[in-house]
PDB file of C-alpha atoms in Angstrom:
ATOM      1  CA  MET A 142      86.449 135.362  89.903  1.00 48.00           C
ATOM      2  CA  THR A 143      89.358 135.680  92.262  1.00 52.00           C
ATOM      3  CA  ALA A 144      92.044 133.072  92.736  1.00 49.00           C
ATOM      4  CA  GLU A 145      90.896 132.680  96.343  1.00 52.00           C
ATOM      5  CA  ASN A 146      87.327 131.791  95.251  1.00 58.00           C
ATOM      6  CA  SER A 147      88.667 129.406  92.648  1.00 56.00           C
ATOM      7  CA  LEU A 148      90.923 127.591  95.123  1.00 59.00           C
ATOM      8  CA  GLY A 149      88.042 127.198  97.604  1.00 60.00           C
ATOM      9  CA  ARG A 150      86.287 124.972  95.086  1.00 71.00           C
ATOM     10  CA  LEU A 151      89.093 122.445  95.226  1.00 68.00           C
ATOM     11  CA  ASP A 152      87.789 121.304  98.602  1.00 78.00           C
ATOM     12  CA  ASP A 153      84.147 121.195  97.469  1.00 86.00           C
ATOM     13  CA  ASP A 154      82.999 117.596  96.874  1.00 88.00           C
ATOM     14  CA  ASP A 155      79.964 118.857  94.973  1.00 88.00           C
ATOM     15  CA  TYR A 156      81.773 121.169  92.548  1.00 92.00           C
ATOM     16  CA  PRO A 157      81.437 119.764  88.994  1.00 89.00           C
ATOM     17  CA  ALA A 158      85.111 119.925  88.085  1.00 90.00           C
ATOM     18  CA  TYR A 159      85.586 116.861  85.887  1.00 94.00           C
ATOM     19  CA  THR A 160      84.686 116.396  82.221  1.00 94.00           C
ATOM     20  CA  MET A 161      83.216 113.118  81.081  1.00 95.00           C
ATOM     21  CA  GLY A 162      86.492 112.046  79.508  1.00 95.00           C
ATOM     22  CA  ARG A 163      88.520 112.847  82.628  1.00 96.00           C
ATOM     23  CA  ALA A 164      85.924 111.206  84.910  1.00 96.00           C
ATOM     24  CA  ALA A 165      85.943 108.027  82.784  1.00 97.00           C
ATOM     25  CA  GLU A 166      89.742 107.996  82.813  1.00 97.00           C
ATOM     26  CA  MET A 167      89.885 108.415  86.596  1.00 95.00           C
ATOM     27  CA  LEU A 168      87.388 105.561  87.075  1.00 96.00           C
ATOM     28  CA  GLY A 169      89.038 103.318  84.490  1.00 96.00           C
ATOM     29  CA  THR A 170      85.798 103.029  82.563  1.00 95.00           C
ATOM     30  CA  THR A 171      84.210 104.406  79.410  1.00 95.00           C
ATOM     31  CA  PRO A 172      82.059 107.471  78.814  1.00 96.00           C
ATOM     32  CA  GLY A 173      79.325 104.995  77.884  1.00 96.00           C
ATOM     33  CA  PHE A 174      79.325 103.650  81.444  1.00 97.00           C
ATOM     34  CA  LEU A 175      78.887 107.175  82.804  1.00 96.00           C
ATOM     35  CA  ARG A 176      76.028 107.789  80.374  1.00 96.00           C
ATOM     36  CA  ALA A 177      74.417 104.481  81.408  1.00 96.00           C
ATOM     37  CA  ILE A 178      74.476 105.283  85.118  1.00 96.00           C
ATOM     38  CA  GLY A 179      73.134 108.722  84.259  1.00 95.00           C
ATOM     39  CA  GLU A 180      70.244 107.123  82.354  1.00 94.00           C
ATOM     40  CA  ALA A 181      69.636 104.854  85.365  1.00 94.00           C
ATOM     41  CA  ARG A 182      69.437 108.088  87.428  1.00 93.00           C
ATOM     42  CA  LEU A 183      72.223 107.134  89.770  1.00 96.00           C
ATOM     43  CA  ILE A 184      73.961 110.431  89.143  1.00 94.00           C
ATOM     44  CA  THR A 185      72.914 113.539  87.252  1.00 93.00           C
ATOM     45  CA  PRO A 186      75.943 115.446  86.048  1.00 92.00           C
ATOM     46  CA  LEU A 187      75.706 119.193  85.705  1.00 92.00           C
ATOM     47  CA  ARG A 188      76.119 120.668  82.256  1.00 92.00           C
ATOM     48  CA  SER A 189      78.582 123.311  81.192  1.00 88.00           C
ATOM     49  CA  GLN A 190      77.385 126.277  79.155  1.00 90.00           C
ATOM     50  CA  GLY A 191      78.302 124.285  76.067  1.00 91.00           C
ATOM     51  CA  GLY A 192      76.167 121.341  77.227  1.00 91.00           C
ATOM     52  CA  HIS A 193      79.039 119.074  78.245  1.00 92.00           C
ATOM     53  CA  ARG A 194      78.630 116.827  81.291  1.00 94.00           C
ATOM     54  CA  ARG A 195      80.609 117.784  84.399  1.00 95.00           C
ATOM     55  CA  TYR A 196      81.073 115.496  87.385  1.00 96.00           C
ATOM     56  CA  SER A 197      81.863 116.202  91.038  1.00 95.00           C
ATOM     57  CA  ARG A 198      84.111 114.146  93.308  1.00 95.00           C
ATOM     58  CA  TYR A 199      81.028 112.935  95.167  1.00 94.00           C
ATOM     59  CA  GLN A 200      79.508 111.707  91.897  1.00 95.00           C
ATOM     60  CA  LEU A 201      82.753 109.986  91.008  1.00 96.00           C
ATOM     61  CA  ARG A 202      82.737 108.100  94.327  1.00 95.00           C
ATOM     62  CA  ILE A 203      79.160 106.971  93.616  1.00 96.00           C
ATOM     63  CA  ALA A 204      80.117 105.940  90.068  1.00 97.00           C
ATOM     64  CA  ALA A 205      83.159 104.039  91.376  1.00 97.00           C
ATOM     65  CA  ARG A 206      80.956 102.023  93.745  1.00 97.00           C
ATOM     66  CA  ALA A 207      78.583 101.191  90.873  1.00 97.00           C
ATOM     67  CA  ARG A 208      81.542 100.112  88.768  1.00 97.00           C
ATOM     68  CA  GLU A 209      82.732  97.769  91.561  1.00 97.00           C
ATOM     69  CA  LEU A 210      79.335  96.077  91.566  1.00 98.00           C
ATOM     70  CA  VAL A 211      79.164  95.857  87.777  1.00 97.00           C
ATOM     71  CA  ASP A 212      82.699  94.429  87.647  1.00 97.00           C
ATOM     72  CA  ALA A 213      81.530  91.781  90.156  1.00 98.00           C
ATOM     73  CA  GLY A 214      78.759  90.733  87.751  1.00 98.00           C
ATOM     74  CA  THR A 215      75.793  92.805  88.964  1.00 97.00           C
ATOM     75  CA  PRO A 216      73.613  94.179  86.146  1.00 97.00           C
ATOM     76  CA  ILE A 217      74.009  97.951  85.836  1.00 96.00           C
ATOM     77  CA  GLU A 218      70.386  98.731  86.781  1.00 95.00           C
ATOM     78  CA  ALA A 219      70.662  96.586  89.914  1.00 97.00           C
ATOM     79  CA  ALA A 220      74.062  98.090  90.762  1.00 97.00           C
ATOM     80  CA  CYS A 221      72.586 101.586  90.540  1.00 97.00           C
ATOM     81  CA  ARG A 222      69.681 100.626  92.806  1.00 97.00           C
ATOM     82  CA  ILE A 223      72.054  99.059  95.344  1.00 97.00           C
ATOM     83  CA  VAL A 224      74.226 102.187  95.416  1.00 97.00           C
ATOM     84  CA  ILE A 225      71.156 104.404  95.871  1.00 95.00           C
ATOM     85  CA  LEU A 226      69.971 102.253  98.787  1.00 97.00           C
ATOM     86  CA  GLU A 227      73.453 102.235 100.345  1.00 96.00           C
ATOM     87  CA  ASP A 228      73.571 106.018 100.109  1.00 93.00           C
ATOM     88  CA  GLN A 229      70.110 106.361 101.652  1.00 96.00           C
ATOM     89  CA  LEU A 230      71.067 104.016 104.490  1.00 97.00           C
ATOM     90  CA  ALA A 231      74.245 105.965 105.219  1.00 96.00           C
ATOM     91  CA  GLU A 232      72.256 109.220 105.332  1.00 96.00           C
ATOM     92  CA  ALA A 233      69.655 107.680 107.671  1.00 98.00           C
ATOM     93  CA  GLN A 234      72.411 106.405 109.947  1.00 98.00           C
ATOM     94  CA  ARG A 235      74.039 109.849 110.004  1.00 97.00           C
ATOM     95  CA  ILE A 236      70.710 111.480 110.955  1.00 97.00           C
ATOM     96  CA  ASN A 237      70.088 108.881 113.675  1.00 97.00           C
ATOM     97  CA  ALA A 238      73.551 109.485 115.120  1.00 97.00           C
ATOM     98  CA  GLU A 239      72.862 113.239 115.232  1.00 96.00           C
ATOM     99  CA  PHE A 240      69.556 112.631 117.049  1.00 95.00           C
ATOM    100  CA  ARG A 241      71.282 110.341 119.542  1.00 95.00           C
ATOM    101  CA  ARG A 242      74.008 112.918 120.226  1.00 94.00           C
ATOM    102  CA  ALA A 243      71.403 115.686 120.643  1.00 93.00           C
ATOM    103  CA  GLU A 244      69.312 113.479 122.926  1.00 92.00           C
ATOM    104  CA  ALA A 245      72.338 112.513 125.011  1.00 91.00           C
ATOM    105  CA  GLY A 246      73.246 116.190 125.312  1.00 85.00           C
ATOM    106  CA  SER A 247      69.753 117.164 126.433  1.00 82.00           C
ATOM    107  CA  ASP A 248      69.598 114.256 128.897  1.00 75.00           C
ATOM    108  CA  ALA A 249      72.930 115.299 130.396  1.00 69.00           C
ATOM    109  CA  GLY A 250      71.601 118.837 130.830  1.00 61.00           C
ATOM    110  CA  VAL A 251      68.480 117.563 132.580  1.00 55.00           C
ATOM    111  CA  GLU A 252      70.484 115.356 134.947  1.00 53.00           C
ATOM    112  CA  GLN A 253      72.734 118.236 135.914  1.00 52.00           C
ATOM    113  CA  ALA A 254      69.751 120.505 136.589  1.00 50.00           C
ATOM    114  CA  THR A 255      67.952 117.912 138.751  1.00 50.00           C
ATOM    115  CA  PRO A 256      68.791 118.080 142.452  1.00 52.00           C
ATOM    116  CA  THR A 257      70.253 114.889 143.862  1.00 53.00           C
ATOM    117  CA  ASP A 258      69.207 115.535 147.513  1.00 52.00           C
ATOM    118  CA  ARG A 259      65.440 115.563 147.714  1.00 49.00           C
ATOM    119  CA  PRO A 260      63.589 116.246 150.904  1.00 50.00           C
ATOM    120  CA  VAL A 261      61.644 113.295 152.234  1.00 47.00           C
TER     121      VAL A 261
END
């Protein structure tokens, strides 16, 4: 692996760069919390060759949101479901925005191609 390839991963939100201990430390929680949200299928960490859990930045953001809800008194299973639904809603909104932009672009192209002076 070259240094250039290695550095490119620093920008990759999906690269599993963090060990369980480091992830728990960054979130201010315990490894048990990370195991619990894994069991609830909120996140599925990748495994190293030695079988150790590895987390990505994206997974840490998801875990942080679950922790906020749990800290506010939401049961962990409910917090995981809420985070899953929030993530699905954000993805649906992103897709809808793309469709709207594409539709607006195709409508603009049609308007430009349509003559404005029509014979009577």
